[in-house]
Amino acid sequence: MLKGKSRPYTRLSSMHLTPTLQRLLDQGYDAFAHYRKPTALETSPLRNPEKLLERLTSKPLRLLEVEDVQEYAAAALTTVGTVDDYKHFLPRLLDLSVDSAVVEPEVIALKLKAADWLAWPQNQKRVVEQIFAEACGQAFRQHPDKHFANKWLVSLAILNVDLNKILIEIETSNNDFCALQLAHLILSELPFASDPFERGYWMEVPDNTLQETRTWLLSQEIRRLLLSVRWRIGSKDAGLLDRALAKQEQLVRHRHQ
């Protein structure tokens, strides 16, 4: 298996690849290595399976670029391919989801849910969850102008894993960007929309997880975090925190009515 990776398709929203995240991605390749690339693809009549397969198998797995997998990433399991096919490509899709804005972790999470991923072998479940959790933690340590961490948090919520550990890590982080990411999420109002169709990918989150996340975002602990960062951060970002604090107060009042 190739150990080096090509990263030719970079975007402003790409995430800094920490040694831990790199190690987990490598473990992902290893965990799914025995799923061989398909020799044929089952597709709907509206697709060209030969052309799609040619694009997907034109290079070694680790060298596939966003353009090679983009159509498959969106259509897998619904109109293209099987669960075993998806397991073959999953490590590269996870890799590219960290590296680009095109392969969305939320879409991967929905595909995993459709593939009944919680029934997969333990080593596969573990590495997938660890990749999502590490990517989420790393995203919260970046400025929201560069990377919106919500995409990883909602992905974990879609996967229906226990969020307590990652929420505690975010809440207790000494990184000011965590507060900015939380402010951005609160201001987006996505988890709080009464109409499910206005929640974005939060619409796909189990109701109990959604309610727990709402409670956490409106908690005094998060308010204290936003306030503590407010007094030491630059003027541009202070405005973001002020707006988030006001929005949080408004959402709390609305919840108690």
mmCIF file of C-alpha atoms in Angstrom:
data_model
loop_
_atom_site.group_PDB
_atom_site.id
_atom_site.type_symbol
_atom_site.label_atom_id
_atom_site.label_comp_id
_atom_site.label_asym_id
_atom_site.label_seq_id
_atom_site.Cartn_x
_atom_site.Cartn_y
_atom_site.Cartn_z
ATOM 1 C CA MET A 1 0.000 0.000 0.000
ATOM 2 C CA LEU A 2 1.211 3.493 -0.801
ATOM 3 C CA LYS A 3 2.221 5.403 2.282
ATOM 4 C CA GLY A 4 2.594 8.828 0.703
ATOM 5 C CA LYS A 5 -0.437 10.879 -0.212
ATOM 6 C CA SER A 6 -1.074 13.409 -2.907
ATOM 7 C CA ARG A 7 -2.964 16.540 -1.808
ATOM 8 C CA PRO A 8 -3.257 18.448 -5.076
ATOM 9 C CA TYR A 9 -6.747 19.874 -4.466
ATOM 10 C CA THR A 10 -6.478 22.353 -1.618
ATOM 11 C CA ARG A 11 -9.011 24.928 -0.491
ATOM 12 C CA LEU A 12 -9.114 27.725 2.050
ATOM 13 C CA SER A 13 -11.365 25.515 4.142
ATOM 14 C CA SER A 14 -8.885 22.640 4.279
ATOM 15 C CA MET A 15 -7.886 21.621 7.777
ATOM 16 C CA HIS A 16 -4.405 21.573 9.229
ATOM 17 C CA LEU A 17 -3.475 17.894 9.349
ATOM 18 C CA THR A 18 -2.165 17.099 12.818
ATOM 19 C CA PRO A 19 0.043 14.041 13.407
ATOM 20 C CA THR A 20 -2.828 12.425 15.329
ATOM 21 C CA LEU A 21 -5.301 12.964 12.507
ATOM 22 C CA GLN A 22 -2.786 11.699 9.953
ATOM 23 C CA ARG A 23 -2.212 8.577 12.055
ATOM 24 C CA LEU A 24 -5.953 7.932 12.320
ATOM 25 C CA LEU A 25 -6.447 8.373 8.582
ATOM 26 C CA ASP A 26 -3.649 5.873 7.966
ATOM 27 C CA GLN A 27 -5.366 3.467 10.349
ATOM 28 C CA GLY A 28 -8.551 3.980 8.348
ATOM 29 C CA TYR A 29 -6.807 2.857 5.165
ATOM 30 C CA ASP A 30 -5.525 -0.204 7.002
ATOM 31 C CA ALA A 31 -8.897 -1.057 8.578
ATOM 32 C CA PHE A 32 -10.632 -1.202 5.192
ATOM 33 C CA ALA A 33 -7.698 -2.453 3.110
ATOM 34 C CA HIS A 34 -9.200 -5.878 2.402
ATOM 35 C CA TYR A 35 -12.146 -4.321 0.553
ATOM 36 C CA ARG A 36 -10.856 -4.421 -3.014
ATOM 37 C CA LYS A 37 -11.741 -1.888 -5.665
ATOM 38 C CA PRO A 38 -14.844 -2.917 -7.583
ATOM 39 C CA THR A 39 -14.612 -4.349 -11.078
ATOM 40 C CA ALA A 40 -18.172 -3.246 -11.878
ATOM 41 C CA LEU A 41 -20.646 -0.808 -10.366
ATOM 42 C CA GLU A 42 -24.361 -1.203 -9.881
ATOM 43 C CA THR A 43 -25.973 2.109 -10.831
ATOM 44 C CA SER A 44 -29.295 3.606 -11.768
ATOM 45 C CA PRO A 45 -30.060 3.713 -15.511
ATOM 46 C CA LEU A 46 -29.404 7.465 -15.455
ATOM 47 C CA ARG A 47 -25.688 7.003 -14.797
ATOM 48 C CA ASN A 48 -22.784 5.720 -16.843
ATOM 49 C CA PRO A 49 -21.276 2.972 -14.658
ATOM 50 C CA GLU A 50 -18.290 2.303 -16.934
ATOM 51 C CA LYS A 51 -17.232 5.949 -17.032
ATOM 52 C CA LEU A 52 -17.725 6.350 -13.283
ATOM 53 C CA LEU A 53 -15.768 3.185 -12.521
ATOM 54 C CA GLU A 54 -12.955 4.247 -14.843
ATOM 55 C CA ARG A 55 -12.609 7.529 -12.949
ATOM 56 C CA LEU A 56 -12.681 5.800 -9.561
ATOM 57 C CA THR A 57 -10.089 3.176 -10.455
ATOM 58 C CA SER A 58 -7.762 5.233 -12.642
ATOM 59 C CA LYS A 59 -5.286 5.770 -9.796
ATOM 60 C CA PRO A 60 -4.227 4.117 -6.553
ATOM 61 C CA LEU A 61 -6.794 4.784 -3.830
ATOM 62 C CA ARG A 62 -4.659 7.270 -1.913
ATOM 63 C CA LEU A 63 -4.005 9.308 -5.042
ATOM 64 C CA LEU A 64 -7.629 9.808 -6.059
ATOM 65 C CA GLU A 65 -8.479 13.493 -6.227
ATOM 66 C CA VAL A 66 -11.714 15.315 -5.463
ATOM 67 C CA GLU A 67 -12.663 15.388 -9.140
ATOM 68 C CA ASP A 68 -12.312 11.599 -9.293
ATOM 69 C CA VAL A 69 -14.674 10.860 -6.398
ATOM 70 C CA GLN A 70 -17.072 13.808 -6.378
ATOM 71 C CA GLU A 71 -19.924 12.117 -8.258
ATOM 72 C CA TYR A 72 -19.496 8.861 -6.374
ATOM 73 C CA ALA A 73 -19.329 10.578 -2.970
ATOM 74 C CA ALA A 74 -22.762 12.105 -3.526
ATOM 75 C CA ALA A 75 -24.449 9.099 -5.149
ATOM 76 C CA ALA A 76 -22.934 6.135 -3.299
ATOM 77 C CA LEU A 77 -25.428 3.623 -1.866
ATOM 78 C CA THR A 78 -28.434 5.528 -3.183
ATOM 79 C CA THR A 79 -27.887 5.162 -6.926
ATOM 80 C CA VAL A 80 -24.349 3.784 -7.133
ATOM 81 C CA GLY A 81 -22.627 0.740 -5.693
ATOM 82 C CA THR A 82 -22.797 -1.465 -2.624
ATOM 83 C CA VAL A 83 -21.704 -1.176 0.995
ATOM 84 C CA ASP A 84 -18.532 -3.151 0.241
ATOM 85 C CA ASP A 85 -17.750 -0.735 -2.593
ATOM 86 C CA TYR A 86 -18.241 2.160 -0.185
ATOM 87 C CA LYS A 87 -15.963 0.590 2.400
ATOM 88 C CA HIS A 88 -13.216 0.407 -0.218
ATOM 89 C CA PHE A 89 -13.439 4.125 -1.009
ATOM 90 C CA LEU A 90 -14.332 5.330 2.493
ATOM 91 C CA PRO A 91 -10.752 5.972 3.715
ATOM 92 C CA ARG A 92 -10.049 8.243 0.764
ATOM 93 C CA LEU A 93 -13.379 10.018 1.145
ATOM 94 C CA LEU A 94 -12.578 10.705 4.804
ATOM 95 C CA ASP A 95 -9.114 11.872 3.813
ATOM 96 C CA LEU A 96 -10.504 14.273 1.232
ATOM 97 C CA SER A 97 -13.236 15.507 3.562
ATOM 98 C CA VAL A 98 -10.473 16.855 5.796
ATOM 99 C CA ASP A 99 -8.645 18.325 2.823
ATOM 100 C CA SER A 100 -11.400 19.982 0.782
ATOM 101 C CA ALA A 101 -14.769 21.693 0.958
ATOM 102 C CA VAL A 102 -16.234 19.424 -1.718
ATOM 103 C CA VAL A 103 -16.333 16.011 -0.031
ATOM 104 C CA GLU A 104 -18.607 16.869 2.888
ATOM 105 C CA PRO A 105 -18.308 14.960 6.186
ATOM 106 C CA GLU A 106 -22.071 15.361 6.673
ATOM 107 C CA VAL A 107 -22.712 13.412 3.474
ATOM 108 C CA ILE A 108 -20.282 10.698 4.567
ATOM 109 C CA ALA A 109 -22.108 10.490 7.903
ATOM 110 C CA LEU A 110 -25.436 10.043 6.121
ATOM 111 C CA LYS A 111 -23.949 7.313 3.918
ATOM 112 C CA LEU A 112 -22.563 5.536 6.985
ATOM 113 C CA LYS A 113 -25.960 5.718 8.654
ATOM 114 C CA ALA A 114 -27.572 4.234 5.537
ATOM 115 C CA ALA A 115 -24.927 1.485 5.545
ATOM 116 C CA ASP A 116 -25.786 0.553 9.162
ATOM 117 C CA TRP A 117 -22.237 1.346 10.205
ATOM 118 C CA LEU A 118 -22.895 0.596 13.881
ATOM 119 C CA ALA A 119 -23.179 -3.074 12.901
ATOM 120 C CA TRP A 120 -19.724 -3.060 11.284
ATOM 121 C CA PRO A 121 -16.707 -4.796 12.894
ATOM 122 C CA GLN A 122 -15.438 -3.037 15.993
ATOM 123 C CA ASN A 123 -12.103 -1.909 14.504
ATOM 124 C CA GLN A 124 -13.904 -0.250 11.599
ATOM 125 C CA LYS A 125 -16.419 1.526 13.822
ATOM 126 C CA ARG A 126 -13.703 2.674 16.190
ATOM 127 C CA VAL A 127 -11.425 4.236 13.572
ATOM 128 C CA VAL A 128 -14.319 5.966 11.787
ATOM 129 C CA GLU A 129 -15.553 7.499 15.045
ATOM 130 C CA GLN A 130 -12.019 8.520 16.026
ATOM 131 C CA ILE A 131 -11.418 10.236 12.691
ATOM 132 C CA PHE A 132 -14.640 12.220 12.969
ATOM 133 C CA ALA A 133 -13.965 13.146 16.602
ATOM 134 C CA GLU A 134 -10.361 14.219 15.978
ATOM 135 C CA ALA A 135 -11.366 16.211 12.892
ATOM 136 C CA CYS A 136 -14.128 17.880 14.900
ATOM 137 C CA GLY A 137 -11.767 18.861 17.694
ATOM 138 C CA GLN A 138 -9.245 20.171 15.192
ATOM 139 C CA ALA A 139 -11.913 22.158 13.336
ATOM 140 C CA PHE A 140 -12.955 23.884 16.557
ATOM 141 C CA ARG A 141 -9.355 25.037 16.970
ATOM 142 C CA GLN A 142 -9.503 26.999 13.696
ATOM 143 C CA HIS A 143 -10.963 30.420 13.013
ATOM 144 C CA PRO A 144 -14.511 30.160 11.602
ATOM 145 C CA ASP A 145 -13.489 32.401 8.691
ATOM 146 C CA LYS A 146 -11.337 29.505 7.492
ATOM 147 C CA HIS A 147 -13.302 26.435 8.516
ATOM 148 C CA PHE A 148 -16.796 26.082 9.995
ATOM 149 C CA ALA A 149 -16.557 23.361 12.658
ATOM 150 C CA ASN A 150 -20.303 22.762 12.652
ATOM 151 C CA LYS A 151 -19.894 20.363 9.733
ATOM 152 C CA TRP A 152 -17.932 17.944 11.915
ATOM 153 C CA LEU A 153 -20.091 18.374 15.018
ATOM 154 C CA VAL A 154 -23.313 17.715 13.118
ATOM 155 C CA SER A 155 -21.656 14.738 11.420
ATOM 156 C CA LEU A 156 -20.916 13.169 14.797
ATOM 157 C CA ALA A 157 -24.492 13.893 15.836
ATOM 158 C CA ILE A 158 -25.830 12.216 12.676
ATOM 159 C CA LEU A 159 -23.694 9.168 13.469
ATOM 160 C CA ASN A 160 -25.443 9.031 16.861
ATOM 161 C CA VAL A 161 -22.239 8.663 18.851
ATOM 162 C CA ASP A 162 -21.907 9.940 22.410
ATOM 163 C CA LEU A 163 -21.002 13.637 22.105
ATOM 164 C CA ASN A 164 -20.183 14.185 25.783
ATOM 165 C CA LYS A 165 -16.413 13.797 25.457
ATOM 166 C CA ILE A 166 -16.035 16.100 22.474
ATOM 167 C CA LEU A 167 -18.381 18.703 23.981
ATOM 168 C CA ILE A 168 -16.369 18.752 27.212
ATOM 169 C CA GLU A 169 -13.139 19.130 25.228
ATOM 170 C CA ILE A 170 -14.601 22.073 23.305
ATOM 171 C CA GLU A 171 -16.031 23.679 26.441
ATOM 172 C CA THR A 172 -12.774 23.434 28.394
ATOM 173 C CA SER A 173 -10.379 24.282 25.575
ATOM 174 C CA ASN A 174 -7.930 27.121 26.076
ATOM 175 C CA ASN A 175 -8.116 27.918 22.354
ATOM 176 C CA ASP A 176 -10.063 31.127 21.720
ATOM 177 C CA PHE A 177 -11.150 29.857 18.317
ATOM 178 C CA CYS A 178 -13.403 27.335 20.064
ATOM 179 C CA ALA A 179 -15.431 30.221 21.440
ATOM 180 C CA LEU A 180 -15.584 31.835 18.008
ATOM 181 C CA GLN A 181 -16.770 28.596 16.449
ATOM 182 C CA LEU A 182 -19.481 28.275 19.092
ATOM 183 C CA ALA A 183 -20.491 31.884 18.480
ATOM 184 C CA HIS A 184 -20.736 31.190 14.763
ATOM 185 C CA LEU A 185 -22.882 28.112 15.394
ATOM 186 C CA ILE A 186 -25.221 29.944 17.759
ATOM 187 C CA LEU A 187 -25.644 32.795 15.275
ATOM 188 C CA SER A 188 -26.337 30.363 12.447
ATOM 189 C CA GLU A 189 -29.375 29.176 14.471
ATOM 190 C CA LEU A 190 -29.243 25.875 12.561
ATOM 191 C CA PRO A 191 -29.798 23.590 15.573
ATOM 192 C CA PHE A 192 -32.558 25.867 16.895
ATOM 193 C CA ALA A 193 -34.823 26.216 13.855
ATOM 194 C CA SER A 194 -38.368 25.085 14.614
ATOM 195 C CA ASP A 195 -38.872 23.980 11.012
ATOM 196 C CA PRO A 196 -36.728 20.847 10.444
ATOM 197 C CA PHE A 197 -36.130 21.875 6.835
ATOM 198 C CA GLU A 198 -34.381 25.034 8.049
ATOM 199 C CA ARG A 199 -31.900 23.104 10.187
ATOM 200 C CA GLY A 200 -29.604 22.032 7.383
ATOM 201 C CA TYR A 201 -27.960 18.731 8.257
ATOM 202 C CA TRP A 202 -29.194 19.044 11.847
ATOM 203 C CA MET A 203 -32.497 17.850 10.403
ATOM 204 C CA GLU A 204 -30.894 14.382 10.217
ATOM 205 C CA VAL A 205 -29.877 14.294 13.893
ATOM 206 C CA PRO A 206 -31.830 12.112 16.369
ATOM 207 C CA ASP A 207 -34.163 14.259 18.450
ATOM 208 C CA ASN A 208 -32.579 13.432 21.808
ATOM 209 C CA THR A 209 -29.120 14.394 20.503
ATOM 210 C CA LEU A 210 -30.511 17.602 19.017
ATOM 211 C CA GLN A 211 -32.151 18.551 22.312
ATOM 212 C CA GLU A 212 -28.968 17.811 24.273
ATOM 213 C CA THR A 213 -26.910 19.928 21.871
ATOM 214 C CA ARG A 214 -29.358 22.820 22.144
ATOM 215 C CA THR A 215 -29.213 22.649 25.946
ATOM 216 C CA TRP A 216 -25.412 22.650 25.840
ATOM 217 C CA LEU A 217 -25.179 25.622 23.471
ATOM 218 C CA LEU A 218 -27.513 27.627 25.722
ATOM 219 C CA SER A 219 -25.825 26.598 28.971
ATOM 220 C CA GLN A 220 -24.161 28.935 31.471
ATOM 221 C CA GLU A 221 -20.882 27.119 30.836
ATOM 222 C CA ILE A 222 -20.907 28.168 27.183
ATOM 223 C CA ARG A 223 -21.944 31.693 28.138
ATOM 224 C CA ARG A 224 -19.018 31.932 30.550
ATOM 225 C CA LEU A 225 -16.663 30.684 27.842
ATOM 226 C CA LEU A 226 -17.884 33.287 25.355
ATOM 227 C CA LEU A 227 -17.591 36.048 27.978
ATOM 228 C CA SER A 228 -14.096 35.007 29.071
ATOM 229 C CA VAL A 229 -12.819 35.134 25.507
ATOM 230 C CA ARG A 230 -14.738 38.362 24.773
ATOM 231 C CA TRP A 231 -12.496 40.434 27.025
ATOM 232 C CA ARG A 232 -9.196 39.372 25.506
ATOM 233 C CA ILE A 233 -9.841 39.040 21.800
ATOM 234 C CA GLY A 234 -9.497 41.507 18.931
ATOM 235 C CA SER A 235 -12.220 43.996 18.097
ATOM 236 C CA LYS A 236 -13.429 42.215 14.939
ATOM 237 C CA ASP A 237 -14.013 38.927 16.740
ATOM 238 C CA ALA A 238 -15.349 40.679 19.851
ATOM 239 C CA GLY A 239 -18.286 41.822 17.746
ATOM 240 C CA LEU A 240 -19.002 38.223 16.761
ATOM 241 C CA LEU A 241 -19.008 37.199 20.417
ATOM 242 C CA ASP A 242 -21.266 40.123 21.387
ATOM 243 C CA ARG A 243 -23.813 39.126 18.770
ATOM 244 C CA ALA A 244 -23.640 35.480 19.850
ATOM 245 C CA LEU A 245 -24.124 36.376 23.507
ATOM 246 C CA ALA A 246 -27.179 38.448 22.602
ATOM 247 C CA LYS A 247 -28.549 35.664 20.400
ATOM 248 C CA GLN A 248 -27.952 33.084 23.127
ATOM 249 C CA GLU A 249 -29.866 35.234 25.629
ATOM 250 C CA GLN A 250 -32.716 35.608 23.135
ATOM 251 C CA LEU A 251 -32.845 31.846 22.505
ATOM 252 C CA VAL A 252 -32.845 31.132 26.255
ATOM 253 C CA ARG A 253 -35.776 33.537 26.802
ATOM 254 C CA HIS A 254 -37.671 31.983 23.905
ATOM 255 C CA ARG A 255 -37.072 28.501 25.289
ATOM 256 C CA HIS A 256 -38.482 29.446 28.680
ATOM 257 C CA GLN A 257 -41.641 31.043 27.308
#
